[in-house]
mmCIF file of C-alpha atoms in Angstrom:
data_model
loop_
_atom_site.group_PDB
_atom_site.id
_atom_site.type_symbol
_atom_site.label_atom_id
_atom_site.label_comp_id
_atom_site.label_asym_id
_atom_site.label_seq_id
_atom_site.Cartn_x
_atom_site.Cartn_y
_atom_site.Cartn_z
ATOM 1 C CA TYR A 1 0.000 0.000 0.000
ATOM 2 C CA LEU A 2 2.785 2.442 0.922
ATOM 3 C CA ASP A 3 4.609 1.680 -2.322
ATOM 4 C CA SER A 4 1.458 2.368 -4.353
ATOM 5 C CA LEU A 5 0.882 5.628 -2.504
ATOM 6 C CA ALA A 6 4.497 6.687 -3.091
ATOM 7 C CA ASN A 7 4.151 6.000 -6.838
ATOM 8 C CA VAL A 8 0.942 8.059 -6.999
ATOM 9 C CA LEU A 9 2.639 10.958 -5.192
ATOM 10 C CA ILE A 10 5.647 10.791 -7.548
ATOM 11 C CA GLU A 11 3.384 10.814 -10.625
ATOM 12 C CA PHE A 12 1.378 13.714 -9.178
ATOM 13 C CA LYS A 13 4.580 15.661 -8.499
ATOM 14 C CA LEU A 14 5.867 14.989 -12.029
ATOM 15 C CA TYR A 15 2.545 16.149 -13.492
ATOM 16 C CA ASN A 16 2.667 19.392 -11.486
ATOM 17 C CA ASN A 17 6.284 20.021 -12.486
ATOM 18 C CA GLN A 18 5.482 19.520 -16.174
ATOM 19 C CA LYS A 19 2.407 21.753 -15.932
ATOM 20 C CA PHE A 20 4.435 24.460 -14.199
ATOM 21 C CA ALA A 21 7.192 24.222 -16.838
ATOM 22 C CA LYS A 22 4.623 24.474 -19.648
ATOM 23 C CA ASP A 23 2.891 27.478 -18.024
ATOM 24 C CA VAL A 24 6.233 29.278 -17.632
ATOM 25 C CA SER A 25 7.150 28.432 -21.244
ATOM 26 C CA ASP A 26 3.794 29.760 -22.539
ATOM 27 C CA LYS A 27 4.199 33.032 -20.601
ATOM 28 C CA LEU A 28 7.735 33.507 -21.924
ATOM 29 C CA LYS A 29 6.529 32.829 -25.478
ATOM 30 C CA LYS A 30 3.759 35.433 -25.156
ATOM 31 C CA SER A 31 6.191 38.006 -23.773
ATOM 32 C CA LYS A 32 8.742 37.226 -26.497
ATOM 33 C CA ARG A 33 6.111 37.426 -29.246
ATOM 34 C CA SER A 34 4.879 40.765 -27.908
ATOM 35 C CA ASN A 35 8.430 42.161 -28.089
ATOM 36 C CA MET A 36 8.805 40.753 -31.625
ATOM 37 C CA GLU A 37 5.612 42.467 -32.775
ATOM 38 C CA LYS A 38 6.929 45.753 -31.370
ATOM 39 C CA GLY A 39 9.980 45.325 -33.606
ATOM 40 C CA LEU A 40 12.443 44.851 -30.749
ATOM 41 C CA TYR A 41 15.482 42.775 -31.649
ATOM 42 C CA MET A 42 15.691 39.991 -29.066
ATOM 43 C CA GLY A 43 18.528 37.886 -30.518
ATOM 44 C CA THR A 44 21.687 37.122 -28.543
ATOM 45 C CA TYR A 45 23.887 38.615 -31.279
ATOM 46 C CA ALA A 46 23.146 41.454 -33.691
ATOM 47 C CA PRO A 47 22.947 40.542 -37.393
ATOM 48 C CA TYR A 48 26.226 41.004 -39.254
ATOM 49 C CA GLY A 49 26.480 44.679 -40.230
ATOM 50 C CA TYR A 50 24.800 45.886 -37.051
ATOM 51 C CA LYS A 51 25.415 46.105 -33.324
ATOM 52 C CA LYS A 52 23.073 46.477 -30.383
ATOM 53 C CA ASP A 53 22.413 49.984 -29.168
ATOM 54 C CA PRO A 54 23.852 50.095 -25.614
ATOM 55 C CA ASN A 55 21.370 52.855 -24.696
ATOM 56 C CA ASN A 56 18.235 51.279 -26.126
ATOM 57 C CA LYS A 57 17.523 47.593 -25.482
ATOM 58 C CA GLY A 58 16.209 45.808 -28.542
ATOM 59 C CA LYS A 59 17.394 48.504 -30.975
ATOM 60 C CA LEU A 60 19.917 47.895 -33.768
ATOM 61 C CA VAL A 61 22.429 50.485 -34.960
ATOM 62 C CA VAL A 62 24.711 50.272 -37.985
ATOM 63 C CA ASP A 63 28.202 48.926 -37.332
ATOM 64 C CA LYS A 64 30.609 51.021 -39.386
ATOM 65 C CA ASN A 65 33.124 48.280 -40.223
ATOM 66 C CA SER A 66 30.997 45.205 -40.897
ATOM 67 C CA SER A 67 28.303 47.203 -42.741
ATOM 68 C CA ARG A 68 30.897 47.992 -45.429
ATOM 69 C CA ILE A 69 31.319 44.263 -46.046
ATOM 70 C CA VAL A 70 27.537 43.835 -46.345
ATOM 71 C CA LYS A 71 27.445 46.596 -48.971
ATOM 72 C CA LYS A 72 30.375 44.958 -50.774
ATOM 73 C CA ILE A 73 28.521 41.617 -50.870
ATOM 74 C CA TYR A 74 25.405 43.221 -52.375
ATOM 75 C CA ASN A 75 27.372 45.246 -54.924
ATOM 76 C CA MET A 76 29.382 42.213 -56.032
ATOM 77 C CA TYR A 77 26.235 40.134 -56.487
ATOM 78 C CA ILE A 78 24.540 42.889 -58.486
ATOM 79 C CA ASP A 79 27.688 43.059 -60.647
ATOM 80 C CA GLY A 80 27.206 39.405 -61.546
ATOM 81 C CA LYS A 81 29.466 37.626 -59.056
ATOM 82 C CA SER A 82 28.130 34.335 -57.647
ATOM 83 C CA SER A 83 27.676 33.636 -53.930
ATOM 84 C CA GLN A 84 30.495 31.058 -54.138
ATOM 85 C CA TYR A 85 32.815 33.601 -55.777
ATOM 86 C CA ILE A 86 31.999 36.221 -53.120
ATOM 87 C CA ALA A 87 32.738 33.734 -50.316
ATOM 88 C CA LYS A 88 36.117 32.872 -51.863
ATOM 89 C CA TYR A 89 36.887 36.577 -52.360
ATOM 90 C CA LEU A 90 36.205 37.365 -48.683
ATOM 91 C CA ASN A 91 38.329 34.396 -47.614
ATOM 92 C CA SER A 92 41.188 35.546 -49.868
ATOM 93 C CA LYS A 93 41.036 39.020 -48.287
ATOM 94 C CA LYS A 94 40.998 37.442 -44.808
ATOM 95 C CA ILE A 95 37.752 39.206 -43.905
ATOM 96 C CA LYS A 96 36.475 37.954 -40.550
ATOM 97 C CA THR A 97 33.323 35.839 -40.680
ATOM 98 C CA PRO A 98 30.305 37.040 -38.638
ATOM 99 C CA ALA A 99 31.154 34.531 -35.885
ATOM 100 C CA GLU A 100 34.757 35.733 -35.691
ATOM 101 C CA TYR A 101 33.798 39.405 -35.889
ATOM 102 C CA TYR A 102 31.374 39.186 -32.966
ATOM 103 C CA HIS A 103 33.588 36.740 -31.011
ATOM 104 C CA ILE A 104 30.932 34.034 -31.011
ATOM 105 C CA THR A 105 32.276 30.837 -29.455
ATOM 106 C CA PRO A 106 32.709 28.291 -32.259
ATOM 107 C CA ASN A 107 30.656 25.134 -32.268
ATOM 108 C CA LYS A 108 32.897 22.232 -31.253
ATOM 109 C CA LYS A 109 31.240 20.058 -33.895
ATOM 110 C CA THR A 110 32.451 22.196 -36.794
ATOM 111 C CA ASN A 111 35.799 23.481 -38.009
ATOM 112 C CA MET A 112 34.294 26.069 -40.374
ATOM 113 C CA TYR A 113 34.514 28.903 -37.823
ATOM 114 C CA GLY A 114 36.820 31.173 -39.831
ATOM 115 C CA ILE A 115 35.634 30.327 -43.356
ATOM 116 C CA TRP A 116 33.063 32.232 -45.389
ATOM 117 C CA LYS A 117 30.611 29.888 -47.139
ATOM 118 C CA ARG A 118 28.104 30.537 -49.910
ATOM 119 C CA THR A 119 25.258 29.747 -47.489
ATOM 120 C CA GLN A 120 26.343 32.683 -45.307
ATOM 121 C CA ILE A 121 26.426 34.968 -48.353
ATOM 122 C CA LEU A 122 22.943 33.849 -49.399
ATOM 123 C CA ARG A 123 21.537 34.475 -45.916
ATOM 124 C CA ILE A 124 22.897 38.023 -45.987
ATOM 125 C CA LEU A 125 21.511 38.618 -49.497
ATOM 126 C CA LYS A 126 18.028 37.421 -48.469
ATOM 127 C CA ASN A 127 17.766 39.110 -45.065
ATOM 128 C CA GLU A 128 15.297 42.019 -44.836
ATOM 129 C CA VAL A 129 17.140 43.348 -41.792
ATOM 130 C CA TYR A 130 19.416 45.210 -44.224
ATOM 131 C CA ILE A 131 16.527 47.376 -45.500
ATOM 132 C CA GLY A 132 15.520 48.344 -41.960
ATOM 133 C CA ASN A 133 13.001 45.581 -41.175
ATOM 134 C CA THR A 134 13.078 43.282 -38.165
ATOM 135 C CA VAL A 135 12.247 39.680 -39.077
ATOM 136 C CA ARG A 136 11.678 37.289 -36.183
ATOM 137 C CA ASN A 137 10.174 33.859 -35.489
ATOM 138 C CA VAL A 138 12.118 32.364 -38.410
ATOM 139 C CA VAL A 139 12.914 29.414 -36.120
ATOM 140 C CA ASN A 140 11.270 28.284 -32.908
ATOM 141 C CA LYS A 141 11.409 25.409 -30.450
ATOM 142 C CA VAL A 142 9.567 22.209 -31.292
ATOM 143 C CA SER A 143 8.479 21.840 -27.659
ATOM 144 C CA TYR A 144 9.176 23.385 -24.256
ATOM 145 C CA ARG A 145 10.693 20.016 -23.299
ATOM 146 C CA GLU A 146 13.277 20.038 -26.094
ATOM 147 C CA LYS A 147 16.080 22.330 -27.246
ATOM 148 C CA LYS A 148 15.542 21.233 -30.849
ATOM 149 C CA LYS A 149 14.352 24.008 -33.161
ATOM 150 C CA ARG A 150 12.500 24.002 -36.470
ATOM 151 C CA GLN A 151 12.368 26.337 -39.446
ATOM 152 C CA THR A 152 8.996 28.090 -39.538
ATOM 153 C CA ASN A 153 6.955 28.759 -42.661
ATOM 154 C CA LYS A 154 7.197 32.259 -44.100
ATOM 155 C CA ASP A 155 3.594 33.035 -43.120
ATOM 156 C CA GLU A 156 4.623 32.497 -39.464
ATOM 157 C CA TRP A 157 7.376 35.115 -39.597
ATOM 158 C CA ILE A 158 6.883 38.351 -37.681
ATOM 159 C CA ILE A 159 8.056 41.253 -39.853
ATOM 160 C CA THR A 160 8.105 44.798 -38.450
ATOM 161 C CA LYS A 161 9.092 47.444 -40.970
ATOM 162 C CA ASN A 162 11.359 50.462 -40.541
ATOM 163 C CA THR A 163 12.668 49.587 -37.073
ATOM 164 C CA HIS A 164 16.269 50.697 -37.646
ATOM 165 C CA GLU A 165 18.597 52.380 -40.127
ATOM 166 C CA PRO A 166 18.966 50.404 -43.383
ATOM 167 C CA ILE A 167 22.338 49.434 -44.842
ATOM 168 C CA ILE A 168 20.995 48.546 -48.308
ATOM 169 C CA ASP A 169 18.441 50.656 -50.171
ATOM 170 C CA LYS A 170 15.203 48.908 -51.165
ATOM 171 C CA CYS A 171 15.861 49.267 -54.890
ATOM 172 C CA ASN A 172 19.113 47.278 -54.687
ATOM 173 C CA PHE A 173 17.582 44.758 -52.282
ATOM 174 C CA GLU A 174 14.705 44.047 -54.669
ATOM 175 C CA LYS A 175 17.166 43.815 -57.548
ATOM 176 C CA VAL A 176 19.120 41.165 -55.627
ATOM 177 C CA GLN A 177 15.939 39.209 -54.779
ATOM 178 C CA LYS A 178 15.038 39.127 -58.462
ATOM 179 C CA LEU A 179 18.524 37.879 -59.376
ATOM 180 C CA LEU A 180 18.313 35.215 -56.666
ATOM 181 C CA SER A 181 14.915 33.980 -57.851
ATOM 182 C CA ASN A 182 16.268 33.652 -61.395
ATOM 183 C CA ASN A 183 19.416 31.874 -60.253
ATOM 184 C CA LYS A 184 18.720 28.199 -59.545
ATOM 185 C CA SER A 185 22.165 27.733 -57.971
ATOM 186 C CA SER A 186 21.239 30.225 -55.220
ATOM 187 C CA LYS A 187 18.718 27.783 -53.775
ATOM 188 C CA VAL A 188 20.475 26.028 -50.914
ATOM 189 C CA ASN A 189 20.116 22.267 -51.044
ATOM 190 C CA LYS A 190 18.388 21.134 -47.824
ATOM 191 C CA HIS A 191 18.118 17.442 -48.652
ATOM 192 C CA ASN A 192 19.218 15.230 -45.764
ATOM 193 C CA TYR A 193 21.690 12.835 -47.371
ATOM 194 C CA LEU A 194 22.762 9.736 -45.475
ATOM 195 C CA LEU A 195 26.348 10.974 -44.971
ATOM 196 C CA LYS A 196 25.496 14.673 -44.602
ATOM 197 C CA GLY A 197 27.759 16.291 -41.989
ATOM 198 C CA LEU A 198 30.021 13.250 -41.729
ATOM 199 C CA LEU A 199 32.246 13.692 -44.794
ATOM 200 C CA VAL A 200 35.446 15.716 -44.380
ATOM 201 C CA CYS A 201 38.117 16.946 -46.795
ATOM 202 C CA LYS A 202 41.175 14.661 -46.813
ATOM 203 C CA GLU A 203 43.485 17.667 -47.360
ATOM 204 C CA CYS A 204 42.278 20.208 -44.779
ATOM 205 C CA GLY A 205 39.851 18.294 -42.540
ATOM 206 C CA ARG A 206 36.921 20.662 -43.107
ATOM 207 C CA LYS A 207 33.404 19.310 -43.607
ATOM 208 C CA LEU A 208 32.345 18.726 -47.207
ATOM 209 C CA ALA A 209 29.144 20.068 -48.719
ATOM 210 C CA ILE A 210 27.153 17.773 -51.022
ATOM 211 C CA ILE A 211 26.426 19.611 -54.276
ATOM 212 C CA THR A 212 23.688 18.574 -56.705
ATOM 213 C CA LYS A 213 23.757 19.665 -60.345
ATOM 214 C CA LYS A 214 21.332 18.964 -63.168
ATOM 215 C CA ASP A 215 22.680 18.673 -66.710
ATOM 216 C CA LYS A 216 20.089 18.923 -69.451
ATOM 217 C CA TYR A 217 20.848 17.733 -72.957
ATOM 218 C CA LYS A 218 17.908 17.770 -75.367
ATOM 219 C CA ASP A 219 15.119 16.029 -73.395
ATOM 220 C CA LYS A 220 17.380 14.080 -71.075
ATOM 221 C CA VAL A 221 18.239 15.331 -67.572
ATOM 222 C CA THR A 222 21.279 13.922 -65.768
ATOM 223 C CA ILE A 223 21.718 14.533 -62.027
ATOM 224 C CA ARG A 224 25.274 14.712 -60.704
ATOM 225 C CA ARG A 225 26.226 14.859 -57.032
ATOM 226 C CA TYR A 226 29.689 15.577 -55.715
ATOM 227 C CA CYS A 227 31.403 16.877 -52.591
ATOM 228 C CA MET A 228 32.865 20.358 -52.330
ATOM 229 C CA CYS A 229 35.230 21.848 -49.780
ATOM 230 C CA SER A 230 34.682 25.567 -49.251
ATOM 231 C CA SER A 231 38.432 26.205 -49.381
ATOM 232 C CA ALA A 232 38.818 24.468 -52.761
ATOM 233 C CA SER A 233 38.366 25.872 -56.246
ATOM 234 C CA LYS A 234 37.235 22.492 -57.601
ATOM 235 C CA PRO A 235 35.399 19.435 -56.203
ATOM 236 C CA ARG A 236 37.178 17.206 -53.686
ATOM 237 C CA VAL A 237 35.978 13.716 -52.824
#
């Protein structure tokens, strides 16, 4: 009887703990969403090109040094340079990556800390923050019990316009979006391959990206997949 009673009490305590955790999580979500809708920037780090205003919590101000790189990226893309070319150019000039620039502790699982990649360039080219808009809720937690996050659909994003000084004018931003939509290679491949994240370059030890290309000849389409190291000018396998 005492054992049964103890089990009931343990289950009751666990239920109350879970309910309390969920209630706290829901309140935090509501508060966070309210701040998002006001256009306050609640991220841990400012987007590359900006810094947090020390006198106004949640406000972004232009960072003089990194904003010049953002402008350079946009100008190069408008001039016809690819995202891969821009990444290699920045690496050749030893320009600090966003993580290095803001002294973000590198993830122990990756050795790409100091290397610009085309995915980083594409994120910068697509981000409305550079025309003065705050875009939040792009990712959120799957559950209050888990740390795992998911990409949200675009209709779930919270976009507040004209919250801070723009770095890129709207005309150039729209021009870039049009170029991106016409450029099939700018679409980042999100397919989860079996060995994704496990393959490394035999020469430098960096993780390899799996690239997919479609070759069309007459009515026949051939799909080729190969591995690419961001520090290489040609495929490495």
